[in-house]
């Protein structure tokens, strides 16, 4: 079975500052890793995913994440945030043979002017 | 990537009634899933909708409460039966549209309020 822990429930940050949203996972098998964003009153949008290969993954809206197998982490980063990045961010994991997504509890990113 | 249409987008229902949520994908997909997002919470998988056979439910979810149909590779329904206020949540449909767990697209969700 897999599990995901997002280490920060809320992350306040000023506009144009860098941000890191932390995600750790647990699994006894190889996994795929995902970050999703949910804007208020909307569904989920895929930001990026790690399947295999390069551990640095680039996604949409200037976000990137790094897969660290030894630390079982998949932290999300952006070098300069905008007000429009204010949203809920979810880290998710799926076992390579299960096809099911397990979500973390979410991190609220609050970008202040 | 696939586009998922989910309806209704929101509804207010009386306790004791049932609501059926529809999920339509614009292309054939191998796997479809239903999730629940309770207020202020993360997403919890309800079940995997299997084409042509009974859905596979996660722990804590049962077919009598959440019957699911998947008659073909592009369509699925989730029914929330005998509703109570505790069922007030956002219900989301998801499809593995790339295959083999490489990518999941989500519908915009159904916001259900039970009064």
PDB file of C-alpha atoms in Angstrom:
ATOM      1  CA  UNK A   1       0.000   0.000   0.000  1.00  0.00           C
ATOM      2  CA  UNK A   2       1.040   3.574  -0.574  1.00  0.00           C
ATOM      3  CA  UNK A   3       0.676   6.711   1.508  1.00  0.00           C
ATOM      4  CA  UNK A   4       1.473  10.376   1.018  1.00  0.00           C
ATOM      5  CA  UNK A   5       2.317  13.052   3.561  1.00  0.00           C
ATOM      6  CA  UNK A   6       2.295  16.708   2.707  1.00  0.00           C
ATOM      7  CA  UNK A   7       4.308  18.329   5.415  1.00  0.00           C
ATOM      8  CA  UNK A   8       2.732  21.780   5.352  1.00  0.00           C
ATOM      9  CA  UNK A   9      -0.999  22.429   5.500  1.00  0.00           C
ATOM     10  CA  UNK A  10      -0.563  26.105   4.625  1.00  0.00           C
ATOM     11  CA  UNK A  11       2.282  28.004   2.998  1.00  0.00           C
ATOM     12  CA  UNK A  12       2.041  31.801   2.958  1.00  0.00           C
ATOM     13  CA  UNK A  13       4.467  33.553   0.627  1.00  0.00           C
ATOM     14  CA  UNK A  14       4.869  36.975  -0.914  1.00  0.00           C
ATOM     15  CA  UNK A  15       4.465  37.531  -4.622  1.00  0.00           C
ATOM     16  CA  UNK A  16       7.645  36.940  -6.674  1.00  0.00           C
ATOM     17  CA  UNK A  17       9.253  34.937  -3.866  1.00  0.00           C
ATOM     18  CA  UNK A  18      10.312  31.301  -4.355  1.00  0.00           C
ATOM     19  CA  UNK A  19       8.245  28.519  -2.835  1.00  0.00           C
ATOM     20  CA  UNK A  20       8.646  24.844  -2.009  1.00  0.00           C
ATOM     21  CA  UNK A  21       5.749  22.546  -1.155  1.00  0.00           C
ATOM     22  CA  UNK A  22       6.921  19.370   0.511  1.00  0.00           C
ATOM     23  CA  UNK A  23       5.706  15.860  -0.157  1.00  0.00           C
ATOM     24  CA  UNK A  24       6.913  12.542   1.216  1.00  0.00           C
ATOM     25  CA  UNK A  25       5.574   9.164   0.233  1.00  0.00           C
ATOM     26  CA  UNK A  26       5.707   5.612   1.476  1.00  0.00           C
ATOM     27  CA  UNK A  27       5.504   2.536  -0.698  1.00  0.00           C
ATOM     28  CA  UNK A  28       6.846  -0.995  -0.823  1.00  0.00           C
ATOM     29  CA  UNK A  29       6.777  -0.978  -4.625  1.00  0.00           C
ATOM     30  CA  UNK A  30       7.860   1.364  -7.389  1.00  0.00           C
ATOM     31  CA  UNK A  31       5.534   4.299  -7.840  1.00  0.00           C
ATOM     32  CA  UNK A  32       4.454   7.075 -10.100  1.00  0.00           C
ATOM     33  CA  UNK A  33       4.228  10.537  -8.507  1.00  0.00           C
ATOM     34  CA  UNK A  34       1.979  13.473  -9.335  1.00  0.00           C
ATOM     35  CA  UNK A  35       1.235  17.023  -8.310  1.00  0.00           C
ATOM     36  CA  UNK A  36      -2.236  18.467  -8.896  1.00  0.00           C
ATOM     37  CA  UNK A  37      -3.593  21.971  -8.359  1.00  0.00           C
ATOM     38  CA  UNK A  38      -7.162  22.833  -7.401  1.00  0.00           C
ATOM     39  CA  UNK A  39      -8.331  26.407  -7.784  1.00  0.00           C
ATOM     40  CA  UNK A  40     -11.355  27.497  -5.727  1.00  0.00           C
ATOM     41  CA  UNK A  41     -14.568  25.786  -6.823  1.00  0.00           C
ATOM     42  CA  UNK A  42     -12.829  23.933  -9.635  1.00  0.00           C
ATOM     43  CA  UNK A  43     -11.678  20.399 -10.378  1.00  0.00           C
ATOM     44  CA  UNK A  44      -8.109  19.124 -10.332  1.00  0.00           C
ATOM     45  CA  UNK A  45      -5.507  20.046 -12.913  1.00  0.00           C
ATOM     46  CA  UNK A  46      -2.320  18.037 -13.400  1.00  0.00           C
ATOM     47  CA  UNK A  47       0.803  20.138 -12.795  1.00  0.00           C
ATOM     48  CA  UNK A  48       3.435  17.501 -13.436  1.00  0.00           C
ATOM     49  CA  UNK A  49       4.270  13.848 -13.011  1.00  0.00           C
ATOM     50  CA  UNK A  50       7.227  11.563 -12.479  1.00  0.00           C
ATOM     51  CA  UNK A  51       7.099   8.199 -14.217  1.00  0.00           C
ATOM     52  CA  UNK A  52      10.770   7.319 -14.739  1.00  0.00           C
ATOM     53  CA  UNK A  53      14.030   8.765 -16.028  1.00  0.00           C
ATOM     54  CA  UNK A  54      15.246  12.205 -15.067  1.00  0.00           C
ATOM     55  CA  UNK A  55      14.471  12.977 -11.450  1.00  0.00           C
ATOM     56  CA  UNK A  56      13.830  16.660 -12.181  1.00  0.00           C
ATOM     57  CA  UNK A  57      10.409  17.087 -13.702  1.00  0.00           C
ATOM     58  CA  UNK A  58       9.123  20.307 -15.211  1.00  0.00           C
ATOM     59  CA  UNK A  59       5.442  21.063 -15.362  1.00  0.00           C
ATOM     60  CA  UNK A  60       3.016  23.767 -16.317  1.00  0.00           C
ATOM     61  CA  UNK A  61       2.929  27.320 -14.960  1.00  0.00           C
ATOM     62  CA  UNK A  62       6.656  27.310 -14.174  1.00  0.00           C
ATOM     63  CA  UNK A  63       6.489  24.570 -11.538  1.00  0.00           C
ATOM     64  CA  UNK A  64       9.032  21.779 -11.197  1.00  0.00           C
ATOM     65  CA  UNK A  65       9.553  18.876  -8.822  1.00  0.00           C
ATOM     66  CA  UNK A  66      12.421  16.612  -7.928  1.00  0.00           C
ATOM     67  CA  UNK A  67      12.058  12.922  -7.208  1.00  0.00           C
ATOM     68  CA  UNK A  68      14.402  11.762  -4.457  1.00  0.00           C
ATOM     69  CA  UNK A  69      14.189   8.016  -4.033  1.00  0.00           C
ATOM     70  CA  UNK A  70      16.504   7.785  -1.033  1.00  0.00           C
ATOM     71  CA  UNK A  71      14.459  10.350   0.869  1.00  0.00           C
ATOM     72  CA  UNK A  72      11.142   9.196  -0.638  1.00  0.00           C
ATOM     73  CA  UNK A  73      10.294  12.781  -1.442  1.00  0.00           C
ATOM     74  CA  UNK A  74       8.772  14.664  -4.355  1.00  0.00           C
ATOM     75  CA  UNK A  75       8.891  18.347  -3.437  1.00  0.00           C
ATOM     76  CA  UNK A  76       7.280  20.966  -5.670  1.00  0.00           C
ATOM     77  CA  UNK A  77       9.089  24.238  -6.374  1.00  0.00           C
ATOM     78  CA  UNK A  78       8.577  27.492  -8.205  1.00  0.00           C
ATOM     79  CA  UNK A  79      11.252  30.192  -8.347  1.00  0.00           C
ATOM     80  CA  UNK A  80       8.829  33.120  -8.407  1.00  0.00           C
ATOM     81  CA  UNK A  81       5.146  32.880  -7.525  1.00  0.00           C
ATOM     82  CA  UNK A  82       2.236  35.003  -8.692  1.00  0.00           C
ATOM     83  CA  UNK A  83      -1.006  35.934  -7.017  1.00  0.00           C
ATOM     84  CA  UNK A  84      -2.741  33.597  -9.459  1.00  0.00           C
ATOM     85  CA  UNK A  85      -0.857  30.627  -7.971  1.00  0.00           C
ATOM     86  CA  UNK A  86      -3.014  30.858  -4.861  1.00  0.00           C
ATOM     87  CA  UNK A  87      -4.713  27.465  -4.714  1.00  0.00           C
ATOM     88  CA  UNK A  88      -4.732  24.043  -3.075  1.00  0.00           C
ATOM     89  CA  UNK A  89      -1.945  21.708  -4.137  1.00  0.00           C
ATOM     90  CA  UNK A  90      -2.151  17.944  -3.855  1.00  0.00           C
ATOM     91  CA  UNK A  91       0.649  15.413  -4.076  1.00  0.00           C
ATOM     92  CA  UNK A  92      -0.429  11.948  -5.192  1.00  0.00           C
ATOM     93  CA  UNK A  93       1.118   8.529  -5.697  1.00  0.00           C
ATOM     94  CA  UNK A  94       0.095   5.425  -7.559  1.00  0.00           C
ATOM     95  CA  UNK A  95       1.630   1.993  -7.556  1.00  0.00           C
ATOM     96  CA  UNK A  96       2.855   1.032 -10.992  1.00  0.00           C
ATOM     97  CA  UNK A  97       0.455  -1.877 -11.160  1.00  0.00           C
ATOM     98  CA  UNK A  98      -2.562  -0.536  -9.286  1.00  0.00           C
ATOM     99  CA  UNK A  99      -3.741   2.390 -11.360  1.00  0.00           C
ATOM    100  CA  UNK A 100      -5.182   4.083  -8.252  1.00  0.00           C
ATOM    101  CA  UNK A 101      -4.175   7.508  -7.000  1.00  0.00           C
ATOM    102  CA  UNK A 102      -3.575   8.065  -3.292  1.00  0.00           C
ATOM    103  CA  UNK A 103      -3.614  11.727  -2.316  1.00  0.00           C
ATOM    104  CA  UNK A 104      -1.907  13.704   0.386  1.00  0.00           C
ATOM    105  CA  UNK A 105      -3.902  16.042   2.587  1.00  0.00           C
ATOM    106  CA  UNK A 106      -3.153  19.068   0.462  1.00  0.00           C
ATOM    107  CA  UNK A 107      -1.206  22.301   0.941  1.00  0.00           C
ATOM    108  CA  UNK A 108      -2.850  25.679   0.671  1.00  0.00           C
ATOM    109  CA  UNK A 109      -0.533  28.116  -1.072  1.00  0.00           C
ATOM    110  CA  UNK A 110      -1.399  31.701  -0.168  1.00  0.00           C
ATOM    111  CA  UNK A 111       0.411  34.270  -2.286  1.00  0.00           C
ATOM    112  CA  UNK A 112       0.315  37.744  -0.801  1.00  0.00           C
ATOM    113  CA  UNK A 113       0.920  40.993  -2.676  1.00  0.00           C
TER     114      UNK A 113
ATOM    115  CA  UNK B   1      -5.468  14.630 -22.994  1.00  0.00           C
ATOM    116  CA  UNK B   2      -9.027  13.446 -22.535  1.00  0.00           C
ATOM    117  CA  UNK B   3     -11.820  15.798 -21.586  1.00  0.00           C
ATOM    118  CA  UNK B   4     -14.251  14.689 -18.890  1.00  0.00           C
ATOM    119  CA  UNK B   5     -17.762  16.101 -18.615  1.00  0.00           C
ATOM    120  CA  UNK B   6     -19.447  15.560 -15.305  1.00  0.00           C
ATOM    121  CA  UNK B   7     -23.018  16.414 -14.416  1.00  0.00           C
ATOM    122  CA  UNK B   8     -24.734  17.775 -12.527  1.00  0.00           C
ATOM    123  CA  UNK B   9     -22.133  20.326 -11.451  1.00  0.00           C
ATOM    124  CA  UNK B  10     -23.971  20.864  -8.196  1.00  0.00           C
ATOM    125  CA  UNK B  11     -27.171  19.836  -6.484  1.00  0.00           C
ATOM    126  CA  UNK B  12     -29.037  20.270  -3.243  1.00  0.00           C
ATOM    127  CA  UNK B  13     -30.894  17.140  -2.198  1.00  0.00           C
ATOM    128  CA  UNK B  14     -33.219  16.073   0.576  1.00  0.00           C
ATOM    129  CA  UNK B  15     -32.015  13.446   3.012  1.00  0.00           C
ATOM    130  CA  UNK B  16     -33.188   9.959   2.222  1.00  0.00           C
ATOM    131  CA  UNK B  17     -33.162  10.527  -1.539  1.00  0.00           C
ATOM    132  CA  UNK B  18     -30.625   9.376  -4.150  1.00  0.00           C
ATOM    133  CA  UNK B  19     -28.610  11.245  -6.744  1.00  0.00           C
ATOM    134  CA  UNK B  20     -26.944   9.825  -9.846  1.00  0.00           C
ATOM    135  CA  UNK B  21     -23.849  11.579 -11.164  1.00  0.00           C
ATOM    136  CA  UNK B  22     -22.795  11.078 -14.764  1.00  0.00           C
ATOM    137  CA  UNK B  23     -19.258  11.080 -16.138  1.00  0.00           C
ATOM    138  CA  UNK B  24     -18.613  11.211 -19.887  1.00  0.00           C
ATOM    139  CA  UNK B  25     -15.121  10.989 -21.421  1.00  0.00           C
ATOM    140  CA  UNK B  26     -14.489  12.182 -24.959  1.00  0.00           C
ATOM    141  CA  UNK B  27     -12.328   9.159 -25.774  1.00  0.00           C
ATOM    142  CA  UNK B  28     -12.123   5.524 -24.780  1.00  0.00           C
ATOM    143  CA  UNK B  29     -10.200   4.991 -21.557  1.00  0.00           C
ATOM    144  CA  UNK B  30      -9.122   1.863 -19.792  1.00  0.00           C
ATOM    145  CA  UNK B  31      -9.721   2.890 -16.218  1.00  0.00           C
ATOM    146  CA  UNK B  32     -12.211   5.219 -14.562  1.00  0.00           C
ATOM    147  CA  UNK B  33     -12.406   6.136 -10.895  1.00  0.00           C
ATOM    148  CA  UNK B  34     -14.712   7.931  -8.492  1.00  0.00           C
ATOM    149  CA  UNK B  35     -13.399  10.100  -5.668  1.00  0.00           C
ATOM    150  CA  UNK B  36     -14.996  11.956  -2.788  1.00  0.00           C
ATOM    151  CA  UNK B  37     -13.689  15.235  -1.415  1.00  0.00           C
ATOM    152  CA  UNK B  38     -15.315  16.158   1.870  1.00  0.00           C
ATOM    153  CA  UNK B  39     -15.351  19.853   2.846  1.00  0.00           C
ATOM    154  CA  UNK B  40     -11.836  21.127   3.422  1.00  0.00           C
ATOM    155  CA  UNK B  41     -10.379  17.653   2.922  1.00  0.00           C
ATOM    156  CA  UNK B  42      -8.324  15.776   0.387  1.00  0.00           C
ATOM    157  CA  UNK B  43      -9.592  13.279  -2.149  1.00  0.00           C
ATOM    158  CA  UNK B  44     -10.495   9.752  -1.145  1.00  0.00           C
ATOM    159  CA  UNK B  45     -10.944   7.005  -3.699  1.00  0.00           C
ATOM    160  CA  UNK B  46     -14.413   5.469  -3.593  1.00  0.00           C
ATOM    161  CA  UNK B  47     -14.066   2.818  -6.273  1.00  0.00           C
ATOM    162  CA  UNK B  48     -12.669   1.790  -9.614  1.00  0.00           C
ATOM    163  CA  UNK B  49     -15.371   1.583 -12.273  1.00  0.00           C
ATOM    164  CA  UNK B  50     -14.811  -1.560 -14.301  1.00  0.00           C
ATOM    165  CA  UNK B  51     -16.244  -1.807 -17.781  1.00  0.00           C
ATOM    166  CA  UNK B  52     -18.729  -4.626 -18.028  1.00  0.00           C
ATOM    167  CA  UNK B  53     -18.333  -5.846 -14.464  1.00  0.00           C
ATOM    168  CA  UNK B  54     -18.919  -4.804 -10.876  1.00  0.00           C
ATOM    169  CA  UNK B  55     -16.924  -1.885  -9.518  1.00  0.00           C
ATOM    170  CA  UNK B  56     -14.053  -2.448  -7.105  1.00  0.00           C
ATOM    171  CA  UNK B  57     -14.702  -0.579  -3.850  1.00  0.00           C
ATOM    172  CA  UNK B  58     -12.176   0.781  -1.390  1.00  0.00           C
ATOM    173  CA  UNK B  59     -12.350   0.103   2.294  1.00  0.00           C
ATOM    174  CA  UNK B  60     -15.211   1.999   3.888  1.00  0.00           C
ATOM    175  CA  UNK B  61     -17.321   2.214   0.735  1.00  0.00           C
ATOM    176  CA  UNK B  62     -20.005  -0.284  -0.223  1.00  0.00           C
ATOM    177  CA  UNK B  63     -22.028  -0.975  -3.323  1.00  0.00           C
ATOM    178  CA  UNK B  64     -25.391  -0.495  -1.627  1.00  0.00           C
ATOM    179  CA  UNK B  65     -24.502   3.082  -0.734  1.00  0.00           C
ATOM    180  CA  UNK B  66     -22.526   3.974  -3.867  1.00  0.00           C
ATOM    181  CA  UNK B  67     -23.685   1.846  -6.802  1.00  0.00           C
ATOM    182  CA  UNK B  68     -21.567   2.421  -9.906  1.00  0.00           C
ATOM    183  CA  UNK B  69     -22.187   1.563 -13.519  1.00  0.00           C
ATOM    184  CA  UNK B  70     -19.799   1.512 -16.444  1.00  0.00           C
ATOM    185  CA  UNK B  71     -21.575   0.278 -19.546  1.00  0.00           C
ATOM    186  CA  UNK B  72     -18.782   1.192 -21.983  1.00  0.00           C
ATOM    187  CA  UNK B  73     -15.282   2.673 -22.211  1.00  0.00           C
ATOM    188  CA  UNK B  74     -16.407   6.308 -22.205  1.00  0.00           C
ATOM    189  CA  UNK B  75     -19.178   6.550 -19.606  1.00  0.00           C
ATOM    190  CA  UNK B  76     -19.789   5.867 -15.932  1.00  0.00           C
ATOM    191  CA  UNK B  77     -22.316   6.798 -13.271  1.00  0.00           C
ATOM    192  CA  UNK B  78     -22.090   7.026  -9.504  1.00  0.00           C
ATOM    193  CA  UNK B  79     -25.246   6.983  -7.388  1.00  0.00           C
ATOM    194  CA  UNK B  80     -25.241   8.301  -3.841  1.00  0.00           C
ATOM    195  CA  UNK B  81     -28.083   6.421  -2.169  1.00  0.00           C
ATOM    196  CA  UNK B  82     -30.228   7.194   0.850  1.00  0.00           C
ATOM    197  CA  UNK B  83     -28.366  10.426   1.402  1.00  0.00           C
ATOM    198  CA  UNK B  84     -27.625  12.042   4.736  1.00  0.00           C
ATOM    199  CA  UNK B  85     -25.948  15.393   5.491  1.00  0.00           C
ATOM    200  CA  UNK B  86     -22.665  13.501   5.969  1.00  0.00           C
ATOM    201  CA  UNK B  87     -22.700  12.760   2.240  1.00  0.00           C
ATOM    202  CA  UNK B  88     -22.321  16.453   1.451  1.00  0.00           C
ATOM    203  CA  UNK B  89     -19.085  16.515  -0.559  1.00  0.00           C
ATOM    204  CA  UNK B  90     -17.591  17.061  -3.956  1.00  0.00           C
ATOM    205  CA  UNK B  91     -17.654  13.903  -6.052  1.00  0.00           C
ATOM    206  CA  UNK B  92     -15.101  13.674  -8.827  1.00  0.00           C
ATOM    207  CA  UNK B  93     -14.736  11.346 -11.749  1.00  0.00           C
ATOM    208  CA  UNK B  94     -11.270  10.515 -13.058  1.00  0.00           C
ATOM    209  CA  UNK B  95      -9.946   8.620 -16.054  1.00  0.00           C
ATOM    210  CA  UNK B  96      -6.564   7.144 -16.791  1.00  0.00           C
ATOM    211  CA  UNK B  97      -6.519   8.501 -20.296  1.00  0.00           C
ATOM    212  CA  UNK B  98      -2.906   7.809 -21.164  1.00  0.00           C
ATOM    213  CA  UNK B  99      -2.946   4.309 -19.862  1.00  0.00           C
ATOM    214  CA  UNK B 100      -0.967   2.229 -17.433  1.00  0.00           C
ATOM    215  CA  UNK B 101      -1.259   4.806 -14.707  1.00  0.00           C
ATOM    216  CA  UNK B 102       0.722   7.403 -16.609  1.00  0.00           C
ATOM    217  CA  UNK B 103      -1.846  10.127 -16.406  1.00  0.00           C
ATOM    218  CA  UNK B 104      -5.167  10.954 -14.855  1.00  0.00           C
ATOM    219  CA  UNK B 105      -7.655  13.564 -15.932  1.00  0.00           C
ATOM    220  CA  UNK B 106     -10.382  14.742 -13.595  1.00  0.00           C
ATOM    221  CA  UNK B 107     -13.840  16.062 -14.200  1.00  0.00           C
ATOM    222  CA  UNK B 108     -14.816  19.388 -12.671  1.00  0.00           C
ATOM    223  CA  UNK B 109     -16.736  17.626  -9.929  1.00  0.00           C
ATOM    224  CA  UNK B 110     -20.258  17.522  -8.541  1.00  0.00           C
ATOM    225  CA  UNK B 111     -20.843  19.610  -5.443  1.00  0.00           C
ATOM    226  CA  UNK B 112     -23.525  17.853  -3.411  1.00  0.00           C
ATOM    227  CA  UNK B 113     -25.306  19.381  -0.458  1.00  0.00           C
ATOM    228  CA  UNK B 114     -27.728  17.218   1.511  1.00  0.00           C
ATOM    229  CA  UNK B 115     -30.272  19.025   3.660  1.00  0.00           C
TER     230      UNK B 115
END
